[in-house]
Amino acid sequence: MTAHTPSFVFSQRAQKLTSSAIREILKVTTRPEVISFAGGLPSADGFPIEELRQAYDNVLATEGRQALQYGPTEGYRPLREWVAKDLSRDGLTVSPDEVLIVSGSQQALDMLGKLFIDPGSKVLVESPTYLGALQSFSLFEPEYVAIATDEQGLIPAEVSTAKAQGARFIYTLPNFQNPMGISLTAERRQELVERCAAAGIPVVEDDPYGELRYAGTPQPSLLALGRKAGATVIRLGSFSKVLAPGLRLGYIVAPVEIINKLVQIKQATDLHTAIVTQMAVYNAIQNGFLSRHLPVVRELYQRQCTYMLEALDAHFPDSVQWTKPEGGMFLWVTLPEQLDAERLLEKAIARNVAFVPGAPFYSGAGLKRNTLRLSFVTVSEEKIRKGIEILGQLIREELQA
Ligand SMILES: Cc1ncc(COP(=O)(O)O)c(C=O)c1O
C-alpha cells in the first residue's frame, strides 16, 4: 500500500494552531459523574426562554420579510440605538453610529486582531487574561506584554511608557474578570485611562459580566472615563451573559473611524449578524425587560457564589487563597507555590472533579502554575460542596506527599 500523500497544504497560520493538553483532559468533564467547575457557561436556569420565544414569534408574525432578509452590516438600527442609549450614563453620550452589532464579543476579538495586529505588534494584556482573547489575537502573531494584576485588578503603574511604547492596544476586563473574578478599582480605572491617553494607545474594554454585579458598588466604564481623559476606548458588550449565549449577539462601541474599518472587516467575515436574532432581542428588551430579568440572574449567581465560598472556607487548607467576586461567574484559587494545578487536575479527574488550571490564561510572563479557575454558576449546591470537599482533600494529600 502506498503512503497517503496529503492533497492539501494548511497556511502557516493554521499550522501553528495546536490543541491544548488541558482541552484534551477536560473532554471527560461531559461524563455525568464528573463534577465540573471547569465550564465557562452561564446557568441555563437564567435563560428567558418564554420571553425569547414570544419575541421571535412577534417578529416573524409582523416583520417576517425583513427579519429573514439580508440586513445592514452595521446591525439592526433600533438595536444600535438601544445600545447607545443604554450606555449613555456616567456623563457619557454614545451615538448609534458608534455601535456595531457583532455575532458575540468573541467575533469582536477576532475583528480587532485583524484591524490592529501585525506580526510582532505589541499588545498589552492582563496577566492572567481571558483565554479566548489570547486565542483570537494569537492568530495575528502579536508580541504580548503582560501587565501584572492583583486582587484590585490590573496594576496601572505597570503600563509604563516603555511597555506602552508602540503598542497597538491594551486589552482589559474591568469587571469580574475571566478568569480571576476580580474588578478594577475606581482609582485604577482613572489612572489606567490617563496613562493610555498619555501613551496614545487604545483601551479595549471587554465587559460581558458588568451587569452581573451582586455585591459592592458599580464603577464607571472605561469608556466613560476614557472619553473624559482623551483616551480612545473600544468597548465590547455581549448579550451572552444577560440573556443567552446561543443568541451569538454582542456589540462594539468605538469612534466612527474605527467602526467604519470594522464594518469592512465584518462584511468580509459574515456580511452581518443574524437580523432575525437582532430583531427578536430588540423586541424582547425594548420595554425594560432587562431591568426585571437581571435581578433574577444576579440573585441566582450570588447564591451560587455563596455556596462556593462557604465550601472553600469549610474544606480548603489555610495555605490556599481565593478571590471573593462581587459579580460574574468565576473565582481564582492560588495554591501553595509547590503545587502545580495541571498535575492536580489529572488527579482530580480521577476522582471525578474538574477545574481549569491557570496556565493557559497567561500570555507568557508572570505564569503561576499554582493557580486555577473555578466556575460556580452551573453546579448544584450539593455538588459544589461535594466537589470542593474532594478537591480540598486532594490538596491536603499533595501537600503531605
Ligand atoms: C471575557 C470574555 N470575553 C468574551 C467572551 C465571548 O463571549 P460571547 O462571544 O458569547 O459574547 C467571553 C465568554 O465567555 C468572555 O468571558
CSV table of C-alpha atoms and ligand atoms in Angstrom, one decimal:
chain,number,residue,atom,x,y,z
A,1,MET,CA,0.0,0.0,0.0
A,2,THR,CA,1.4,3.4,-0.8
A,3,ALA,CA,1.6,6.0,1.9
A,4,HIS,CA,-1.2,8.6,2.0
A,5,THR,CA,0.0,11.9,0.5
A,6,PRO,CA,-1.9,14.9,1.8
A,7,SER,CA,-3.6,16.8,-1.0
A,8,PHE,CA,-3.9,20.0,0.9
A,9,VAL,CA,-1.5,22.5,2.5
A,10,PHE,CA,-2.5,24.5,5.5
A,11,SER,CA,-1.5,28.1,5.8
A,12,GLN,CA,1.5,28.8,8.2
A,13,ARG,CA,-1.0,30.5,10.5
A,14,ALA,CA,-3.2,27.3,10.7
A,15,GLN,CA,-0.2,25.1,11.1
A,16,LYS,CA,0.7,27.0,14.3
A,17,LEU,CA,-2.7,26.2,15.8
A,18,THR,CA,-2.4,23.4,18.4
A,19,SER,CA,-5.0,21.7,20.6
A,20,SER,CA,-4.1,22.1,24.2
A,21,ALA,CA,-3.3,19.2,26.5
A,22,ILE,CA,-5.8,20.7,29.0
A,23,ARG,CA,-8.6,20.7,26.5
A,24,GLU,CA,-8.0,17.0,25.9
A,25,ILE,CA,-8.1,16.3,29.6
A,26,LEU,CA,-11.2,18.4,30.1
A,27,LYS,CA,-13.1,16.4,27.4
A,28,VAL,CA,-14.0,13.9,30.2
A,29,THR,CA,-15.9,16.6,32.0
A,30,THR,CA,-19.0,15.8,29.9
A,31,ARG,CA,-19.3,12.5,31.7
A,32,PRO,CA,-22.3,12.8,34.1
A,33,GLU,CA,-20.4,11.5,37.1
A,34,VAL,CA,-17.9,14.4,36.9
A,35,ILE,CA,-18.5,17.5,39.0
A,36,SER,CA,-17.1,20.2,36.7
A,37,PHE,CA,-16.1,23.6,37.8
A,38,ALA,CA,-14.3,24.0,34.5
A,39,GLY,CA,-17.0,25.2,32.2
A,40,GLY,CA,-17.3,28.9,31.2
A,41,LEU,CA,-21.1,28.6,30.6
A,42,PRO,CA,-23.8,30.8,32.1
A,43,SER,CA,-26.5,29.0,34.0
A,44,ALA,CA,-29.3,27.8,31.7
A,45,ASP,CA,-31.7,28.3,34.7
A,46,GLY,CA,-31.4,32.1,33.9
A,47,PHE,CA,-32.3,31.9,30.2
A,48,PRO,CA,-35.6,33.8,29.5
A,49,ILE,CA,-36.9,31.1,27.2
A,50,GLU,CA,-40.5,32.1,27.2
A,51,GLU,CA,-39.8,35.8,26.5
A,52,LEU,CA,-37.5,35.0,23.7
A,53,ARG,CA,-40.0,32.5,22.2
A,54,GLN,CA,-42.6,35.3,22.3
A,55,ALA,CA,-40.2,37.8,20.8
A,56,TYR,CA,-39.2,35.6,17.8
A,57,ASP,CA,-42.9,34.9,17.3
A,58,ASN,CA,-43.8,38.6,17.4
A,59,VAL,CA,-41.0,39.5,14.9
A,60,LEU,CA,-41.8,36.7,12.5
A,61,ALA,CA,-45.5,37.3,12.7
A,62,THR,CA,-45.3,41.1,12.0
A,63,GLU,CA,-42.0,41.7,10.3
A,64,GLY,CA,-41.0,38.3,8.9
A,65,ARG,CA,-39.9,39.6,5.5
A,66,GLN,CA,-37.4,42.0,6.9
A,67,ALA,CA,-36.3,39.6,9.6
A,68,LEU,CA,-35.4,36.9,7.1
A,69,GLN,CA,-33.8,39.1,4.5
A,70,TYR,CA,-30.1,40.2,4.4
A,71,GLY,CA,-29.6,43.2,6.5
A,72,PRO,CA,-27.0,46.0,7.1
A,73,THR,CA,-23.5,45.1,8.2
A,74,GLU,CA,-23.6,47.7,11.0
A,75,GLY,CA,-26.6,46.0,12.6
A,76,TYR,CA,-30.3,46.5,13.1
A,77,ARG,CA,-30.7,50.2,13.7
A,78,PRO,CA,-33.2,50.1,16.6
A,79,LEU,CA,-30.8,47.7,18.5
A,80,ARG,CA,-27.9,50.0,17.8
A,81,GLU,CA,-30.0,52.9,19.2
A,82,TRP,CA,-30.9,50.8,22.2
A,83,VAL,CA,-27.2,50.0,23.0
A,84,ALA,CA,-26.2,53.7,22.5
A,85,LYS,CA,-29.0,54.8,24.9
A,86,ASP,CA,-28.2,52.1,27.5
A,87,LEU,CA,-24.5,53.2,27.6
A,88,SER,CA,-25.3,56.9,27.8
A,89,ARG,CA,-24.8,57.1,31.5
A,90,ASP,CA,-21.9,58.3,33.8
A,91,GLY,CA,-21.9,61.6,31.9
A,92,LEU,CA,-21.3,59.7,28.6
A,93,THR,CA,-23.2,60.2,25.4
A,94,VAL,CA,-22.9,57.4,22.8
A,95,SER,CA,-24.2,57.8,19.2
A,96,PRO,CA,-25.8,54.8,17.4
A,97,ASP,CA,-23.2,55.4,14.7
A,98,GLU,CA,-20.5,54.4,17.2
A,99,VAL,CA,-22.2,51.0,17.7
A,100,LEU,CA,-21.5,47.9,15.5
A,101,ILE,CA,-23.5,44.7,16.2
A,102,VAL,CA,-21.4,41.5,16.1
A,103,SER,CA,-22.0,37.8,16.5
A,104,GLY,CA,-20.9,37.6,20.1
A,105,SER,CA,-17.9,39.5,21.5
A,106,GLN,CA,-15.7,36.7,20.5
A,107,GLN,CA,-16.2,37.8,17.0
A,108,ALA,CA,-15.2,41.3,18.1
A,109,LEU,CA,-11.9,40.0,19.4
A,110,ASP,CA,-11.1,38.3,16.1
A,111,MET,CA,-12.0,41.5,14.2
A,112,LEU,CA,-9.9,43.7,16.5
A,113,GLY,CA,-7.0,41.3,15.9
A,114,LYS,CA,-7.4,41.7,12.1
A,115,LEU,CA,-7.7,45.5,12.5
A,116,PHE,CA,-4.8,46.2,14.7
A,117,ILE,CA,-2.2,43.4,14.9
A,118,ASP,CA,0.6,42.8,12.5
A,119,PRO,CA,3.2,40.0,13.2
A,120,GLY,CA,5.3,41.3,16.1
A,121,SER,CA,2.9,44.1,17.1
A,122,LYS,CA,2.9,44.8,20.8
A,123,VAL,CA,-0.4,44.1,22.6
A,124,LEU,CA,-0.7,44.6,26.3
A,125,VAL,CA,-2.8,42.1,28.2
A,126,GLU,CA,-3.6,41.4,31.9
A,127,SER,CA,-1.8,38.5,33.4
A,128,PRO,CA,-3.8,36.3,33.6
A,129,THR,CA,-6.4,37.2,31.0
A,130,TYR,CA,-9.3,35.7,29.0
A,131,LEU,CA,-8.1,32.6,27.2
A,132,GLY,CA,-10.4,33.2,24.2
A,133,ALA,CA,-8.9,36.6,23.6
A,134,LEU,CA,-5.4,35.1,23.5
A,135,GLN,CA,-6.7,32.5,21.1
A,136,SER,CA,-8.1,35.2,18.8
A,137,PHE,CA,-5.2,37.6,18.9
A,138,SER,CA,-2.5,34.9,18.6
A,139,LEU,CA,-3.6,34.1,15.1
A,140,PHE,CA,-2.2,37.5,14.1
A,141,GLU,CA,1.1,36.8,15.9
A,142,PRO,CA,1.4,39.7,18.3
A,143,GLU,CA,4.2,40.1,20.9
A,144,TYR,CA,2.3,40.1,24.2
A,145,VAL,CA,3.3,42.4,27.0
A,146,ALA,CA,2.0,41.0,30.3
A,147,ILE,CA,0.6,43.5,32.8
A,148,ALA,CA,0.6,42.2,36.3
A,149,THR,CA,-2.7,42.1,38.3
A,150,ASP,CA,-3.5,41.8,42.0
A,151,GLU,CA,-6.8,41.5,43.8
A,152,GLN,CA,-7.8,45.1,42.7
A,153,GLY,CA,-7.3,44.3,39.0
A,154,LEU,CA,-4.5,45.2,36.7
A,155,ILE,CA,-1.8,47.5,38.1
A,156,PRO,CA,-1.8,50.7,36.1
A,157,ALA,CA,1.7,51.6,37.1
A,158,GLU,CA,2.8,48.5,35.1
A,159,VAL,CA,1.5,50.3,31.9
A,160,SER,CA,4.9,52.2,31.8
A,161,THR,CA,6.0,54.4,28.9
A,162,ALA,CA,8.4,51.6,27.9
A,163,LYS,CA,5.8,48.9,27.9
A,164,ALA,CA,3.2,51.1,26.1
A,165,GLN,CA,5.6,52.4,23.5
A,166,GLY,CA,4.3,51.4,20.1
A,167,ALA,CA,1.6,49.1,21.5
A,168,ARG,CA,-1.4,48.6,19.3
A,169,PHE,CA,-3.8,48.4,22.3
A,170,ILE,CA,-4.3,47.2,25.8
A,171,TYR,CA,-6.9,44.5,26.4
A,172,THR,CA,-8.6,44.6,29.8
A,173,LEU,CA,-11.6,43.2,31.6
A,174,PRO,CA,-12.5,45.7,34.3
A,175,ASN,CA,-15.5,43.8,35.9
A,176,PHE,CA,-15.4,40.3,37.4
A,177,GLN,CA,-12.6,39.3,35.2
A,178,ASN,CA,-12.4,36.0,33.5
A,179,PRO,CA,-10.5,34.1,34.9
A,180,MET,CA,-9.9,35.8,38.3
A,181,GLY,CA,-13.4,37.2,39.2
A,182,ILE,CA,-11.7,40.5,40.3
A,183,SER,CA,-12.7,44.0,39.4
A,184,LEU,CA,-10.6,47.2,38.7
A,185,THR,CA,-11.0,49.8,41.5
A,186,ALA,CA,-12.2,53.3,40.6
A,187,GLU,CA,-8.8,54.9,41.2
A,188,ARG,CA,-7.1,52.3,39.0
A,189,ARG,CA,-9.7,52.9,36.2
A,190,GLN,CA,-8.9,56.6,36.2
A,191,GLU,CA,-5.1,56.0,36.3
A,192,LEU,CA,-5.3,53.5,33.5
A,193,VAL,CA,-7.2,55.7,31.1
A,194,GLU,CA,-4.9,58.6,31.9
A,195,ARG,CA,-1.8,56.6,31.2
A,196,CYS,CA,-3.3,55.2,27.9
A,197,ALA,CA,-4.3,58.7,26.8
A,198,ALA,CA,-0.8,60.0,27.5
A,199,ALA,CA,0.8,57.0,25.7
A,200,GLY,CA,-1.7,57.2,22.8
A,201,ILE,CA,-2.7,53.6,22.9
A,202,PRO,CA,-6.4,52.5,22.6
A,203,VAL,CA,-8.0,50.6,25.5
A,204,VAL,CA,-10.1,47.6,24.6
A,205,GLU,CA,-12.6,47.2,27.4
A,206,ASP,CA,-14.2,43.7,27.3
A,207,ASP,CA,-17.2,43.8,29.7
A,208,PRO,CA,-19.5,40.8,29.3
A,209,TYR,CA,-20.1,40.5,33.1
A,210,GLY,CA,-20.5,44.1,34.3
A,211,GLU,CA,-24.3,43.7,34.6
A,212,LEU,CA,-23.9,40.7,36.8
A,213,ARG,CA,-22.9,42.6,39.9
A,214,TYR,CA,-24.4,41.2,43.1
A,215,ALA,CA,-22.3,43.0,45.7
A,216,GLY,CA,-20.2,46.2,46.1
A,217,THR,CA,-20.7,49.4,44.2
A,218,PRO,CA,-20.9,49.7,40.4
A,219,GLN,CA,-17.9,51.5,38.8
A,220,PRO,CA,-17.9,53.8,35.8
A,221,SER,CA,-16.9,52.2,32.5
A,222,LEU,CA,-13.5,52.8,31.0
A,223,LEU,CA,-15.4,54.1,28.0
A,224,ALA,CA,-17.0,56.9,30.2
A,225,LEU,CA,-13.7,57.7,32.0
A,226,GLY,CA,-11.6,57.4,28.8
A,227,ARG,CA,-13.7,59.9,26.9
A,228,LYS,CA,-13.1,62.5,29.6
A,229,ALA,CA,-9.4,61.7,29.8
A,230,GLY,CA,-8.9,61.8,26.0
A,231,ALA,CA,-8.2,58.1,25.6
A,232,THR,CA,-9.5,56.0,22.7
A,233,VAL,CA,-11.7,53.3,24.2
A,234,ILE,CA,-13.2,50.4,22.3
A,235,ARG,CA,-15.9,48.8,24.4
A,236,LEU,CA,-17.1,45.2,23.8
A,237,GLY,CA,-20.5,44.2,25.1
A,238,SER,CA,-22.5,40.9,24.9
A,239,PHE,CA,-26.0,39.6,25.4
A,240,SER,CA,-24.5,36.1,26.2
A,241,LYS,CA,-24.5,36.5,29.9
A,242,VAL,CA,-27.5,38.8,30.3
A,243,LEU,CA,-29.8,36.8,28.0
A,244,ALA,CA,-28.3,33.7,26.5
A,245,PRO,CA,-25.0,32.8,24.6
A,246,GLY,CA,-26.8,30.8,21.9
A,247,LEU,CA,-28.1,34.0,20.5
A,248,ARG,CA,-24.5,34.9,19.5
A,249,LEU,CA,-25.1,38.6,19.9
A,250,GLY,CA,-22.8,41.3,21.0
A,251,TYR,CA,-21.6,44.8,20.1
A,252,ILE,CA,-18.6,47.0,19.7
A,253,VAL,CA,-18.6,50.7,20.7
A,254,ALA,CA,-15.8,52.8,19.2
A,255,PRO,CA,-15.1,56.1,17.4
A,256,VAL,CA,-16.7,56.2,14.0
A,257,GLU,CA,-13.3,55.9,12.1
A,258,ILE,CA,-12.7,52.6,13.8
A,259,ILE,CA,-16.3,51.4,13.3
A,260,ASN,CA,-16.0,52.1,9.6
A,261,LYS,CA,-13.0,49.9,9.2
A,262,LEU,CA,-14.6,47.2,11.4
A,263,VAL,CA,-17.6,47.3,9.1
A,264,GLN,CA,-15.4,46.4,6.2
A,265,ILE,CA,-13.8,43.6,8.1
A,266,LYS,CA,-17.2,42.3,9.2
A,267,GLN,CA,-18.5,42.4,5.7
A,268,ALA,CA,-15.7,40.1,4.6
A,269,THR,CA,-16.3,37.8,7.7
A,270,ASP,CA,-20.1,37.2,7.7
A,271,LEU,CA,-21.8,40.1,6.0
A,272,HIS,CA,-23.9,40.8,9.1
A,273,THR,CA,-25.1,39.2,12.3
A,274,ALA,CA,-28.5,37.3,12.0
A,275,ILE,CA,-31.1,40.0,11.6
A,276,VAL,CA,-33.9,37.8,13.0
A,277,THR,CA,-32.0,37.4,16.2
A,278,GLN,CA,-31.2,41.2,16.4
A,279,MET,CA,-34.9,42.0,15.9
A,280,ALA,CA,-36.1,39.4,18.4
A,281,VAL,CA,-33.7,40.5,21.1
A,282,TYR,CA,-34.7,44.1,20.5
A,283,ASN,CA,-38.3,43.1,20.7
A,284,ALA,CA,-37.7,41.4,24.0
A,285,ILE,CA,-35.7,44.1,25.7
A,286,GLN,CA,-37.1,47.4,24.2
A,287,ASN,CA,-39.6,47.9,27.0
A,288,GLY,CA,-37.3,47.4,30.0
A,289,PHE,CA,-37.3,43.6,30.2
A,290,LEU,CA,-33.7,43.5,31.4
A,291,SER,CA,-34.4,45.6,34.5
A,292,ARG,CA,-36.8,42.8,35.6
A,293,HIS,CA,-34.7,39.9,34.3
A,294,LEU,CA,-31.2,40.9,35.5
A,295,PRO,CA,-32.1,40.9,39.3
A,296,VAL,CA,-33.1,37.2,38.8
A,297,VAL,CA,-29.8,36.3,37.3
A,298,ARG,CA,-27.8,38.3,39.8
A,299,GLU,CA,-29.6,36.6,42.7
A,300,LEU,CA,-29.1,33.2,41.2
A,301,TYR,CA,-25.3,33.9,40.7
A,302,GLN,CA,-24.9,35.4,44.2
A,303,ARG,CA,-26.4,32.3,45.7
A,304,GLN,CA,-24.1,30.0,43.8
A,305,CYS,CA,-21.1,32.2,44.7
A,306,THR,CA,-22.0,32.0,48.4
A,307,TYR,CA,-22.3,28.1,48.2
A,308,MET,CA,-18.8,28.1,46.7
A,309,LEU,CA,-17.3,30.5,49.2
A,310,GLU,CA,-18.8,28.6,52.1
A,311,ALA,CA,-17.5,25.2,50.7
A,312,LEU,CA,-14.0,26.7,50.2
A,313,ASP,CA,-14.0,28.0,53.8
A,314,ALA,CA,-15.1,24.7,55.1
A,315,HIS,CA,-12.8,22.4,53.1
A,316,PHE,CA,-9.7,24.1,51.7
A,317,PRO,CA,-6.5,24.3,53.9
A,318,ASP,CA,-5.5,27.7,55.3
A,319,SER,CA,-2.5,27.9,53.0
A,320,VAL,CA,-4.8,28.2,49.9
A,321,GLN,CA,-6.1,31.6,48.9
A,322,TRP,CA,-9.0,32.5,46.6
A,323,THR,CA,-10.7,35.7,45.3
A,324,LYS,CA,-14.1,36.9,46.5
A,325,PRO,CA,-16.1,38.0,43.5
A,326,GLU,CA,-18.7,40.8,43.7
A,327,GLY,CA,-20.2,39.5,40.5
A,328,GLY,CA,-19.8,37.2,37.5
A,329,MET,CA,-19.2,33.5,37.3
A,330,PHE,CA,-15.6,32.7,38.4
A,331,LEU,CA,-13.2,32.8,41.2
A,332,TRP,CA,-9.4,32.2,41.2
A,333,VAL,CA,-7.6,29.9,43.6
A,334,THR,CA,-3.9,30.3,44.4
A,335,LEU,CA,-2.4,27.1,45.9
A,336,PRO,CA,0.8,26.9,47.8
A,337,GLU,CA,3.7,27.5,45.4
A,338,GLN,CA,5.0,24.0,45.3
A,339,LEU,CA,1.7,22.7,43.8
A,340,ASP,CA,1.2,22.5,40.1
A,341,ALA,CA,-2.5,22.9,39.1
A,342,GLU,CA,-2.2,20.9,35.9
A,343,ARG,CA,-0.8,17.9,37.8
A,344,LEU,CA,-3.6,18.4,40.4
A,345,LEU,CA,-6.2,18.3,37.6
A,346,GLU,CA,-5.1,14.9,36.4
A,347,LYS,CA,-5.6,13.6,40.0
A,348,ALA,CA,-8.8,15.5,40.4
A,349,ILE,CA,-10.3,14.0,37.2
A,350,ALA,CA,-9.5,10.5,38.6
A,351,ARG,CA,-11.8,11.5,41.5
A,352,ASN,CA,-14.4,12.9,39.1
A,353,VAL,CA,-13.8,16.6,39.8
A,354,ALA,CA,-12.7,19.1,37.2
A,355,PHE,CA,-11.4,22.7,37.0
A,356,VAL,CA,-9.3,24.8,34.7
A,357,PRO,CA,-5.6,25.2,35.7
A,358,GLY,CA,-4.4,28.7,35.5
A,359,ALA,CA,-1.5,28.3,33.0
A,360,PRO,CA,-3.5,28.8,29.7
A,361,PHE,CA,-4.7,32.2,30.9
A,362,TYR,CA,-1.2,33.5,30.9
A,363,SER,CA,0.3,35.1,27.7
A,364,GLY,CA,3.8,34.2,28.9
A,365,ALA,CA,5.5,36.3,31.5
A,366,GLY,CA,4.2,36.0,35.1
A,367,LEU,CA,2.9,32.5,34.7
A,368,LYS,CA,1.9,31.0,38.0
A,369,ARG,CA,1.4,27.2,37.8
A,370,ASN,CA,-0.1,27.0,41.3
A,371,THR,CA,-3.4,28.8,40.2
A,372,LEU,CA,-6.7,27.5,38.9
A,373,ARG,CA,-10.2,28.9,37.9
A,374,LEU,CA,-13.4,27.7,39.5
A,375,SER,CA,-16.7,28.4,37.8
A,376,PHE,CA,-19.6,28.2,40.2
A,377,VAL,CA,-22.8,29.0,38.3
A,378,THR,CA,-23.8,25.7,36.7
A,379,VAL,CA,-23.2,23.3,39.5
A,380,SER,CA,-25.8,22.4,42.2
A,381,GLU,CA,-25.3,23.4,45.8
A,382,GLU,CA,-24.8,19.8,46.8
A,383,LYS,CA,-22.3,19.1,44.1
A,384,ILE,CA,-20.4,22.3,44.9
A,385,ARG,CA,-20.0,21.0,48.5
A,386,LYS,CA,-19.0,17.5,47.4
A,387,GLY,CA,-16.6,18.7,44.7
A,388,ILE,CA,-14.8,21.2,46.9
A,389,GLU,CA,-14.5,18.7,49.7
A,390,ILE,CA,-12.9,16.2,47.3
A,391,LEU,CA,-10.5,18.9,46.0
A,392,GLY,CA,-9.7,20.1,49.5
A,393,GLN,CA,-8.8,16.5,50.5
A,394,LEU,CA,-6.6,16.1,47.4
A,395,ILE,CA,-4.8,19.4,48.1
A,396,ARG,CA,-4.0,18.2,51.6
A,397,GLU,CA,-2.7,14.9,50.4
A,398,GLU,CA,-0.5,16.7,47.8
A,399,LEU,CA,0.9,19.0,50.5
A,400,GLN,CA,1.8,16.0,52.6
A,401,ALA,CA,3.3,14.0,49.7
B,1,LIG,C1,-14.2,38.0,28.9
B,1,LIG,C2,-14.9,37.4,27.8
B,1,LIG,N1,-15.0,38.0,26.6
B,1,LIG,C3,-15.7,37.5,25.6
B,1,LIG,C4,-16.4,36.3,25.7
B,1,LIG,C5,-17.1,35.8,24.5
B,1,LIG,O1,-18.5,36.0,24.7
B,1,LIG,P1,-19.6,36.0,23.5
B,1,LIG,O2,-18.9,35.8,22.2
B,1,LIG,O3,-20.5,34.9,23.9
B,1,LIG,O4,-20.2,37.4,23.6
B,1,LIG,C6,-16.3,35.6,26.9
B,1,LIG,C7,-17.1,34.3,27.0
B,1,LIG,O5,-17.0,33.6,28.0
B,1,LIG,C8,-15.6,36.1,28.0
B,1,LIG,O6,-15.5,35.5,29.2
